[in-house]
JSON list of C-alpha atoms in Angstrom, two decimals:
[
{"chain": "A", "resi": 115, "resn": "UNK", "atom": "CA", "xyz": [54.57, -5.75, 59.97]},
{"chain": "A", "resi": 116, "resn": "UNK", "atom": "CA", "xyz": [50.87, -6.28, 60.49]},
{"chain": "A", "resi": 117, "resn": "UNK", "atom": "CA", "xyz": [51.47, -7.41, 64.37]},
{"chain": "A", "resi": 118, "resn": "UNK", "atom": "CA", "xyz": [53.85, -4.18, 64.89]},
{"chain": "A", "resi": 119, "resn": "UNK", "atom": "CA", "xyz": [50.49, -2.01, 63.28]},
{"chain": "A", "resi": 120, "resn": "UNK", "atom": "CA", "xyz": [48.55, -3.46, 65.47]},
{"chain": "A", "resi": 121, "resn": "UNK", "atom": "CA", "xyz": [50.30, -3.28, 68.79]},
{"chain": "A", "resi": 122, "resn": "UNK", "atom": "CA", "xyz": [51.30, 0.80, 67.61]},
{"chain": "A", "resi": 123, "resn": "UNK", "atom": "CA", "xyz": [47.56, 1.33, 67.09]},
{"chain": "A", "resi": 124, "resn": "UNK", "atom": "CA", "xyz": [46.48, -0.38, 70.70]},
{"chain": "A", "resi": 125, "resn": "UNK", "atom": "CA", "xyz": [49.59, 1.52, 72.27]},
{"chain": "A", "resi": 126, "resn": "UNK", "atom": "CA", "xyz": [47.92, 4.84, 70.56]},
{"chain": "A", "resi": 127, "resn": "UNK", "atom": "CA", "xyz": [50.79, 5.45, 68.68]},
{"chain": "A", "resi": 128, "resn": "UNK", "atom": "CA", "xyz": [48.84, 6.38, 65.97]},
{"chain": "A", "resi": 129, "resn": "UNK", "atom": "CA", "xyz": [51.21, 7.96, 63.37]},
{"chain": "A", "resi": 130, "resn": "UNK", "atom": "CA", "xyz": [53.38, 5.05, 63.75]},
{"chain": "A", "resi": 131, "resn": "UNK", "atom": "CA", "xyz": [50.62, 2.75, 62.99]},
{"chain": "A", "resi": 132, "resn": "UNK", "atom": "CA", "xyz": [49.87, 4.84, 59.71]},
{"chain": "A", "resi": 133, "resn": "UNK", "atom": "CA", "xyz": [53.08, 4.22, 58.77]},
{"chain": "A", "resi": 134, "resn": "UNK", "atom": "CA", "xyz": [53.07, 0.68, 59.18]},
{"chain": "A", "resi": 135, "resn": "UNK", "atom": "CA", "xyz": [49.65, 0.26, 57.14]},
{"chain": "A", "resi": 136, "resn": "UNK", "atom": "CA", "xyz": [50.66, 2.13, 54.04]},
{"chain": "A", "resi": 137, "resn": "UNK", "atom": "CA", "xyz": [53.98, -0.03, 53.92]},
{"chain": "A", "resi": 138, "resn": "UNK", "atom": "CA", "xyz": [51.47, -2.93, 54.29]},
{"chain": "A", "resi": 139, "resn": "UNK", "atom": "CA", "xyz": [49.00, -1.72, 51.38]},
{"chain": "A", "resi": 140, "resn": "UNK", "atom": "CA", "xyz": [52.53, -0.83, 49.42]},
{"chain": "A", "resi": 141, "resn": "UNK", "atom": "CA", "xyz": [53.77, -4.92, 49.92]},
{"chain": "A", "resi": 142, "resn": "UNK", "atom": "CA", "xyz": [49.91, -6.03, 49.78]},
{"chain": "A", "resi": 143, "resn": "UNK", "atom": "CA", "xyz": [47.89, -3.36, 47.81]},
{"chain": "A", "resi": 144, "resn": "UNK", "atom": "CA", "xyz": [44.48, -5.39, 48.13]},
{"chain": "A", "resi": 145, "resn": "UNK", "atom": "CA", "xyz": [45.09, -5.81, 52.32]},
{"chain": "A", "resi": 146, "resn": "UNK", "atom": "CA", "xyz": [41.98, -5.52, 54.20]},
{"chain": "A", "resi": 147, "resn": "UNK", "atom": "CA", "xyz": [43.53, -5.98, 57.20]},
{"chain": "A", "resi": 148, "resn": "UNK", "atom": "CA", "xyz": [45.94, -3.20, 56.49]},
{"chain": "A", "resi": 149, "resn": "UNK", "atom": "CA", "xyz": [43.18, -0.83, 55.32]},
{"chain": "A", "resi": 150, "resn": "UNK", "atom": "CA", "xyz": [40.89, -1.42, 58.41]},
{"chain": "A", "resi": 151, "resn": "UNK", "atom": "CA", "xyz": [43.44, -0.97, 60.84]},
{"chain": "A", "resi": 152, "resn": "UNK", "atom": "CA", "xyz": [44.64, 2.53, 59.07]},
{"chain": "A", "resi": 153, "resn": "UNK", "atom": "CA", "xyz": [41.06, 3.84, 58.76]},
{"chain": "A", "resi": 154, "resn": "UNK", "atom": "CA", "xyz": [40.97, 2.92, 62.62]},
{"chain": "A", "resi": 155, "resn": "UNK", "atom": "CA", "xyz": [44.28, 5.01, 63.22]},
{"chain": "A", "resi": 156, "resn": "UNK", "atom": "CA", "xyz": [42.99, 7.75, 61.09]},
{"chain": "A", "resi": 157, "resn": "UNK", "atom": "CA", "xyz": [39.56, 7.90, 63.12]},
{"chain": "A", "resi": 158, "resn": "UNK", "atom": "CA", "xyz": [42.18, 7.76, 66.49]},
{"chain": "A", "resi": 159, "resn": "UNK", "atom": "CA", "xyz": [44.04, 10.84, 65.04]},
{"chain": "A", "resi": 160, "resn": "UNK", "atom": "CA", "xyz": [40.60, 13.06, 63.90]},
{"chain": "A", "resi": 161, "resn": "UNK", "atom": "CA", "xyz": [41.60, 12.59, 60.16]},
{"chain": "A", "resi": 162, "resn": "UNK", "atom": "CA", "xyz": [37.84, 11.48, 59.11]},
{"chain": "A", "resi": 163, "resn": "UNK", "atom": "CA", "xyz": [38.37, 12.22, 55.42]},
{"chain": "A", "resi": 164, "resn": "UNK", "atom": "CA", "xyz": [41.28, 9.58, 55.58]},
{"chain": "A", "resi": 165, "resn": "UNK", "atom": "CA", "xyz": [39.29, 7.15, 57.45]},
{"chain": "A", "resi": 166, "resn": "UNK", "atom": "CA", "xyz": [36.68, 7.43, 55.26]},
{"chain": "A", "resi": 167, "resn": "UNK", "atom": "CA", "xyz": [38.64, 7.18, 52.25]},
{"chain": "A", "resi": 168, "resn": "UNK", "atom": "CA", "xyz": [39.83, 4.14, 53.19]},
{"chain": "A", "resi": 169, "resn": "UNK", "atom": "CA", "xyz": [37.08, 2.61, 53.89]},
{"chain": "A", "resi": 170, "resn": "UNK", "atom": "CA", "xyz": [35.80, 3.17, 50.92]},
{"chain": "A", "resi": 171, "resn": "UNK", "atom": "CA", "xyz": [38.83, 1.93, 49.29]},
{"chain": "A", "resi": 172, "resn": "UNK", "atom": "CA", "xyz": [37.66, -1.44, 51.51]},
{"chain": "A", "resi": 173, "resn": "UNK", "atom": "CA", "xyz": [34.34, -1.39, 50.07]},
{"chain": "A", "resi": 174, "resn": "UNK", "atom": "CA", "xyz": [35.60, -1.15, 46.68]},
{"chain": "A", "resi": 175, "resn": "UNK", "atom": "CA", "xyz": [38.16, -4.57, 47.10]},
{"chain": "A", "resi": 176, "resn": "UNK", "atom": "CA", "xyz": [34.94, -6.25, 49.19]},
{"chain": "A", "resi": 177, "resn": "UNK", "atom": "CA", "xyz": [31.82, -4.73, 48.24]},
{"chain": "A", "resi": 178, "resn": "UNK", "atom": "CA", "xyz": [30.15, -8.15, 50.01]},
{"chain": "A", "resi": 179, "resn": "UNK", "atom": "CA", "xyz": [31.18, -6.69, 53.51]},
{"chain": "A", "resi": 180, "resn": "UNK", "atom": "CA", "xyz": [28.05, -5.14, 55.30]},
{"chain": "A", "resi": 181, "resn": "UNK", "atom": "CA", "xyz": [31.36, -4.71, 58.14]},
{"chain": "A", "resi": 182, "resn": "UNK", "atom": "CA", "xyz": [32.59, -1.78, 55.48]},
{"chain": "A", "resi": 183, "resn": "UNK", "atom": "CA", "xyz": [29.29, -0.44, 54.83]},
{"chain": "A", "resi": 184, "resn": "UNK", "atom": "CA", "xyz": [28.77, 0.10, 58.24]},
{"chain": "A", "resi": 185, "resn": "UNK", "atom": "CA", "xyz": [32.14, 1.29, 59.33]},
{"chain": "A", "resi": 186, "resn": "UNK", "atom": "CA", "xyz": [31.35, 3.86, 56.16]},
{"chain": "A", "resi": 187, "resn": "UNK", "atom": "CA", "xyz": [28.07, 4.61, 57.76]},
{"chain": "A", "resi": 188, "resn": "UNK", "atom": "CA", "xyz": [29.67, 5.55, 61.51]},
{"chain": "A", "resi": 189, "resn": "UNK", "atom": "CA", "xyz": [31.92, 7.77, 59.65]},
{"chain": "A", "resi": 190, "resn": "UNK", "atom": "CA", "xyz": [29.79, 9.85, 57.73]},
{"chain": "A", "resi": 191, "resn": "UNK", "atom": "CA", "xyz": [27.51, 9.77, 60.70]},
{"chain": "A", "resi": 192, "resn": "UNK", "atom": "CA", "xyz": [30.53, 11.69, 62.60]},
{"chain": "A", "resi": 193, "resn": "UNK", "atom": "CA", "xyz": [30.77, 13.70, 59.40]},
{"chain": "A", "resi": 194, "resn": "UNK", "atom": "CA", "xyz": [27.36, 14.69, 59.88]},
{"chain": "A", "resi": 195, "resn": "UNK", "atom": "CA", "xyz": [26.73, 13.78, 56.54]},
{"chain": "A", "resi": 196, "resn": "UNK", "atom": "CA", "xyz": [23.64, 12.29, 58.40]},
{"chain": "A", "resi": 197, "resn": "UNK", "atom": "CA", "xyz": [21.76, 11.09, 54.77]},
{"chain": "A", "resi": 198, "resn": "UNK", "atom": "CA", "xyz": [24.98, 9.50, 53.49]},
{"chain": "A", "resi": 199, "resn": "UNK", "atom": "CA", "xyz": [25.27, 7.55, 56.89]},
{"chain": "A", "resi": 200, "resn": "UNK", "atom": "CA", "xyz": [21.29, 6.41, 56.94]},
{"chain": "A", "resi": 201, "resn": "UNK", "atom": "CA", "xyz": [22.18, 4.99, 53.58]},
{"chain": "A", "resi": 202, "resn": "UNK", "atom": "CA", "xyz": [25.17, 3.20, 54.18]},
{"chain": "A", "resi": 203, "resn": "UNK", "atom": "CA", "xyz": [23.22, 1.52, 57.26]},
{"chain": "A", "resi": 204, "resn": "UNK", "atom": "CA", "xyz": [20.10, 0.62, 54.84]},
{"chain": "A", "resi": 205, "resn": "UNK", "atom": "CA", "xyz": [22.99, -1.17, 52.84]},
{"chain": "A", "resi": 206, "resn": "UNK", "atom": "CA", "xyz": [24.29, -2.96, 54.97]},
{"chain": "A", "resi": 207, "resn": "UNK", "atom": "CA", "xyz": [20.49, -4.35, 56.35]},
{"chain": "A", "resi": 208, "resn": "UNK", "atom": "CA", "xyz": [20.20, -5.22, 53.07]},
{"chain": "A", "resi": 209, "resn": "UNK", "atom": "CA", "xyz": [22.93, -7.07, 52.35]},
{"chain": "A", "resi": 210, "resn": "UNK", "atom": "CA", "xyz": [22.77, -9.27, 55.89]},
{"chain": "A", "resi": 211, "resn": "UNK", "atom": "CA", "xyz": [19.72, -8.74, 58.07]},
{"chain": "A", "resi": 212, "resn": "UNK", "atom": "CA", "xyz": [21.11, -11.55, 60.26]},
{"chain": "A", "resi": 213, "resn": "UNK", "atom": "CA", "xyz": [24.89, -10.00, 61.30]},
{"chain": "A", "resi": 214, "resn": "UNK", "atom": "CA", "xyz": [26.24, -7.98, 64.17]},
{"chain": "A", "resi": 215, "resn": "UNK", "atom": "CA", "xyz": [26.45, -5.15, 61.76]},
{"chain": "A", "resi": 216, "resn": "UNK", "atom": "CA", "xyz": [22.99, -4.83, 61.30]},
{"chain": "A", "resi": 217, "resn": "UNK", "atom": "CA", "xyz": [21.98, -4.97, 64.70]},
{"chain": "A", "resi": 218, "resn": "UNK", "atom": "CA", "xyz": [24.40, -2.30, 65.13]},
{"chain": "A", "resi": 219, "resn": "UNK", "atom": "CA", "xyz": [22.68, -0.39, 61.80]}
]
């Protein structure tokens, strides 16, 4: 299941892969993998609220992630929730001043 919502989401066959991650998160309710790839097909399809939701929802299994915190950042950047999305980058430099994310913060 997690290869087929991966190839649907590289195909762009976006609803299908948001179908395959919330029968993932229903077998495996603490799935990362399943969350990141449906916040990725939600972001594909325009449905920020969703993709931030469940981001947030990856945050809340892995709060140690600075990857979340700045995924959550991009969001409510496109959200123009611009304050929201400054924090969520100062986060994630704090957490890990050395990772991709933070050059990317």
């Amino acid at each position: 299941r997690e290869a087929l919502a991966e190839l649907c989401l590289e195909m762009g066959r976006f609803d299908e892969a948001i179908v395959q991650c919330r029968a993932l998160i229903e077998q495996s309710p603490r799935s990362l993998f399943a969350r990141d790839l449906l916040s990725a097909a939600y972001l594909q399809r325009g449905m920020l609220d969703h993709a931030l939701r469940t981001t947030e929802e990856m945050i809340v299994l892995d709060p140690n992630d600075p990857v979340s915190h700045f995924k959550r950042g991009v969001l409510l950047q496109q959200k123009g929730q611009t304050v929201r999305a400054v924090q969520a980058f100062l986060r994630v430099l704090e957490m890990d001043s050395e990772c991709e994310a933070a050059d990317e913060s």
